[in-house]
PDB file of C-alpha atoms in Angstrom:
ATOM      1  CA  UNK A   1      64.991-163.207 -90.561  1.00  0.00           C
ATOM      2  CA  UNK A   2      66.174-161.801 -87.197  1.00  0.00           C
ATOM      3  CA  UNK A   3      64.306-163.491 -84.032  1.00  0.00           C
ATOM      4  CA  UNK A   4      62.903-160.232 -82.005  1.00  0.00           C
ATOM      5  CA  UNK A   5      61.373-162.605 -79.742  1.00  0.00           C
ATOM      6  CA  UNK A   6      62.055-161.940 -76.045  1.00  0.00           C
ATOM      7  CA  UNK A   7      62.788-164.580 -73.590  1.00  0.00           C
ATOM      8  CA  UNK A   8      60.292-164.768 -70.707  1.00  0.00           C
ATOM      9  CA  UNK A   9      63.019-167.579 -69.403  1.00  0.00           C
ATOM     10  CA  UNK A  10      63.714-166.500 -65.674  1.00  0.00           C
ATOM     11  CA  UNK A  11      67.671-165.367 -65.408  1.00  0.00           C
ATOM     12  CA  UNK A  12      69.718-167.898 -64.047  1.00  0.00           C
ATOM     13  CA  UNK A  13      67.128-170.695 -63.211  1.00  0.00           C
ATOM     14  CA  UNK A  14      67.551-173.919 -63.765  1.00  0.00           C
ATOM     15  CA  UNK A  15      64.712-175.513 -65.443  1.00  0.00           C
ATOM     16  CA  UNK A  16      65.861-178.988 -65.194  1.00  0.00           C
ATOM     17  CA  UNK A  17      65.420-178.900 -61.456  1.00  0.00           C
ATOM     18  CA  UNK A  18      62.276-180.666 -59.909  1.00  0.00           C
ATOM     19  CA  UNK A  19      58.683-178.481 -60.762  1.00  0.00           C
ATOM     20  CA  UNK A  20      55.754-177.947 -62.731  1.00  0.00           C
ATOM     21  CA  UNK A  21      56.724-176.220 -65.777  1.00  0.00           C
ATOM     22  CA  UNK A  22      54.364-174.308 -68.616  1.00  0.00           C
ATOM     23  CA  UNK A  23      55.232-174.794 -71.769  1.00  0.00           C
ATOM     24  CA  UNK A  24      54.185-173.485 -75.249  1.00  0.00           C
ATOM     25  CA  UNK A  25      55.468-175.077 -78.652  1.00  0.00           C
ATOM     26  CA  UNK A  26      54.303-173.271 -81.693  1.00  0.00           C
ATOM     27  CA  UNK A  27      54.156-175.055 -85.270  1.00  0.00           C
ATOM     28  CA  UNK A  28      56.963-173.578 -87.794  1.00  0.00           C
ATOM     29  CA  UNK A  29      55.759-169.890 -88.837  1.00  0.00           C
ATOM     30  CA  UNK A  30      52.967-170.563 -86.789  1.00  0.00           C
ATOM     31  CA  UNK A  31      51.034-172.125 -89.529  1.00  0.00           C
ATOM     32  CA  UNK A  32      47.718-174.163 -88.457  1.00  0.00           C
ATOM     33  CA  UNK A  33      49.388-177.795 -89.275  1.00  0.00           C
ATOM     34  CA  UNK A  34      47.027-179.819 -86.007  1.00  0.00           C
ATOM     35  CA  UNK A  35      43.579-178.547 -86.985  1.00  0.00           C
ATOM     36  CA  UNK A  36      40.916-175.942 -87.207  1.00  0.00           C
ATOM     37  CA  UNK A  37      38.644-174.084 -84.644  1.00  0.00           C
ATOM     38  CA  UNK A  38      34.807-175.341 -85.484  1.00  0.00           C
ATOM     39  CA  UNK A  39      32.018-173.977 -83.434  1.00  0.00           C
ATOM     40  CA  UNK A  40      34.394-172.650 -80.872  1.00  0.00           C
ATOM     41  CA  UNK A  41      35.608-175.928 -80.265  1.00  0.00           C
ATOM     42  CA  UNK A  42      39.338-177.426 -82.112  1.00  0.00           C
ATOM     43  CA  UNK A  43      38.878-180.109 -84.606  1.00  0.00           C
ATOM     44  CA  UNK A  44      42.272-182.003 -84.945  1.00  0.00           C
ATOM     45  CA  UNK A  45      43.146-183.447 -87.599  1.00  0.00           C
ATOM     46  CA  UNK A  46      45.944-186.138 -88.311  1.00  0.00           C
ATOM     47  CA  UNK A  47      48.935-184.153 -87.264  1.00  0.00           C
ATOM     48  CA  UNK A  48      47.029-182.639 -84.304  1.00  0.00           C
ATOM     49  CA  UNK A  49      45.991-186.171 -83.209  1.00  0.00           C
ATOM     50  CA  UNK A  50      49.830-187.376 -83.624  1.00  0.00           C
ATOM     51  CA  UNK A  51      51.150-184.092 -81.171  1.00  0.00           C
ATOM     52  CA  UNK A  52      48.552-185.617 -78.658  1.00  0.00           C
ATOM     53  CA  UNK A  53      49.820-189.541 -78.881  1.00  0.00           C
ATOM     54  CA  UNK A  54      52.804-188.299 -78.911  1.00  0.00           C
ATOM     55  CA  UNK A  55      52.760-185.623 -75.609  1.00  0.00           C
ATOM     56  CA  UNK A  56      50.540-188.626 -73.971  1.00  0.00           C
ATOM     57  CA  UNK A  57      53.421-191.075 -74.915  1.00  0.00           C
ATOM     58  CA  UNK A  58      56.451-188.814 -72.981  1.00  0.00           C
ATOM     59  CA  UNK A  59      55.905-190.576 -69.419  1.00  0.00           C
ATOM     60  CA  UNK A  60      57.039-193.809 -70.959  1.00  0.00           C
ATOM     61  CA  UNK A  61      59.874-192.586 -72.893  1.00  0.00           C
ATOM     62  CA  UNK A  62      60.581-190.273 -69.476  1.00  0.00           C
ATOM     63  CA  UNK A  63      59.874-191.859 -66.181  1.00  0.00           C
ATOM     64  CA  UNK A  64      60.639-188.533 -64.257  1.00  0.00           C
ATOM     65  CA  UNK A  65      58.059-186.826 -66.350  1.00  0.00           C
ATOM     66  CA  UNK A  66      54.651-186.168 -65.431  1.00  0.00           C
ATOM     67  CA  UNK A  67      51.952-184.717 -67.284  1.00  0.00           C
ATOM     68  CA  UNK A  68      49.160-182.585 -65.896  1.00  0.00           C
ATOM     69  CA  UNK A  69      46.531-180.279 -68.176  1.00  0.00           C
ATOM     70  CA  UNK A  70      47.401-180.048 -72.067  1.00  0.00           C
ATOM     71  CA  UNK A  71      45.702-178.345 -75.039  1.00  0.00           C
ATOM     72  CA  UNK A  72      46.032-178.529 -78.518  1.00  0.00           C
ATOM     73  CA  UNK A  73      45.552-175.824 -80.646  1.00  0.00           C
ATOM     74  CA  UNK A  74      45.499-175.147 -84.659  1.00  0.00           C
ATOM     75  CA  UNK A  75      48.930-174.045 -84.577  1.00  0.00           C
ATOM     76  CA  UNK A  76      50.196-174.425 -81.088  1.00  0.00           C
ATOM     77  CA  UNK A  77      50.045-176.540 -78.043  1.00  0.00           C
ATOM     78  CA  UNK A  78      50.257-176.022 -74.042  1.00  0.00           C
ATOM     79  CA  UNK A  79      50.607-178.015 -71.585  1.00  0.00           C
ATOM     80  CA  UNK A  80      52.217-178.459 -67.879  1.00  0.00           C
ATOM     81  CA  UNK A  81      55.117-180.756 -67.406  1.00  0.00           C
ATOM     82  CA  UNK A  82      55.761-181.861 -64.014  1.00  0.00           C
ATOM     83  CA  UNK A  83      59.737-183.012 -62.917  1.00  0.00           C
ATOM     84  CA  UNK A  84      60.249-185.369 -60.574  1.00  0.00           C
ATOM     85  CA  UNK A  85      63.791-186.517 -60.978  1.00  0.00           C
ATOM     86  CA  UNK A  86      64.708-188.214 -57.437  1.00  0.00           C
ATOM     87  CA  UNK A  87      67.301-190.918 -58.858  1.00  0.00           C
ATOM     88  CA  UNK A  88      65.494-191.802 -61.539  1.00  0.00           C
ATOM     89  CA  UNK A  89      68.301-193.057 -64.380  1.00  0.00           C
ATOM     90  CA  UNK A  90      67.589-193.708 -68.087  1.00  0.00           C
ATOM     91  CA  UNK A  91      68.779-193.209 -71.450  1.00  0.00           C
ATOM     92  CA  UNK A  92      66.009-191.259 -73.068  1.00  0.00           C
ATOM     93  CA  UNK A  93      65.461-191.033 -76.896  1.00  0.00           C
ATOM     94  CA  UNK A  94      68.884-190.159 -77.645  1.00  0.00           C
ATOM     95  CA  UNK A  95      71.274-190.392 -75.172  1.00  0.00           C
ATOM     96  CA  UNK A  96      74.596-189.165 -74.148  1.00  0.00           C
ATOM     97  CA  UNK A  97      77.473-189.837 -72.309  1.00  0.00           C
ATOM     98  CA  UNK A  98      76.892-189.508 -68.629  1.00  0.00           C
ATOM     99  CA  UNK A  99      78.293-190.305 -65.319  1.00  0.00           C
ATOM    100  CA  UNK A 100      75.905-191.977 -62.365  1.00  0.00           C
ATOM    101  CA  UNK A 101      75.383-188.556 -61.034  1.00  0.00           C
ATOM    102  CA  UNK A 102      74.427-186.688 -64.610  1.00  0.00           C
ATOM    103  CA  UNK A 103      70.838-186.107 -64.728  1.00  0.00           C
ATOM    104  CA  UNK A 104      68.751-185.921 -68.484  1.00  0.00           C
ATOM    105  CA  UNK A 105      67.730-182.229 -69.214  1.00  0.00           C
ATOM    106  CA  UNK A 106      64.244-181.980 -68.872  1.00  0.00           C
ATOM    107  CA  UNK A 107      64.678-179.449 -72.483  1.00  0.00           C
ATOM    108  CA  UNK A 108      65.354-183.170 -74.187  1.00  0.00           C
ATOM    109  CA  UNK A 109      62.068-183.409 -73.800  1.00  0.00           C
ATOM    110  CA  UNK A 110      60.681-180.773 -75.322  1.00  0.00           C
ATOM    111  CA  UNK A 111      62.939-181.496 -78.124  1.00  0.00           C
ATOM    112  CA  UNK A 112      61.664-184.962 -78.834  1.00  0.00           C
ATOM    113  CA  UNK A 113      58.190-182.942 -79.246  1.00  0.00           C
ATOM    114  CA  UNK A 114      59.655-180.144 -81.652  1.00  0.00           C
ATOM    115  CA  UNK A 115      61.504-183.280 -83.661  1.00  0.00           C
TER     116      UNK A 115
END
C-alpha cells in the first residue's frame, strides 16, 4: 500500500523545541480498538482506558512534558503536549547515547504511545 497521506508538518521546524504541540495518533487502519460512541458520548473500553493511563502516565516517564486537554476517541486520540525542556536531563524509556548538551526528542514520546 502506498501512503498518499500529506504531511501538515511545518517545513523546517523543529518540533522538539519548547511549545504546545497538537497531536493526533490514529489506531492501525483506523480500526475502533478504544471504544464505541453511545448516546453521543465515547464509551471506552479496556484498550481505550489503557491509551488514557498511559497518556496520563507520560509526565512521569518525561519531566519536560506537560499535558493540557486530551480526548479519546473509538479509533483515535488528541491531545496537546506542552515542552518545557530548560535543562531538564533524563534517560526516558529507552535511551541513547548522549552528551550533557543532547536533549530527548520530544517524537520519543509519541513513540512510547504508538508502542
Amino acid at each position: 500500500m502506498v501512503n498518499t497521506r500529506r504531511s501538515i508538518r511545518l517545513r523546517g521546524y523543529d518540533y522538539s523545541t519548547n511549545g504546545a504541540y497538537f497531536v493526533t495518533i490514529c489506531a492501525h487502519n483506523r480500526i475502533c480498538l478504544f471504544g464505541d460512541v453511545v448516546n453521543a458520548e465515547i464509551t471506552l473500553n479496556d484498550y481505550g482506558k489503557i491509551i488514557g493511563q498511559v497518556w496520563c502516565d507520560l509526565p512521569n516517564h518525561y519531566p519536560e512534558v506537560e499535558l493540557d486537554a486530551s480526548v479519546i476517541m473509538p479509533n483515535h486520540i488528541h491531545g496537546i503536549v506542552v515542552l518545557h525542556h530548560d535543562d531538564v536531563v533524563g534517560a526516558g524509556l529507552k535511551p541513547a547515547p548522549t552528551t550533557a548538551d543532547d536533549r530527548r526528542r520530544w517524537s520519543e514520546v509519541v513513540r512510547v504511545l504508538k508502542v
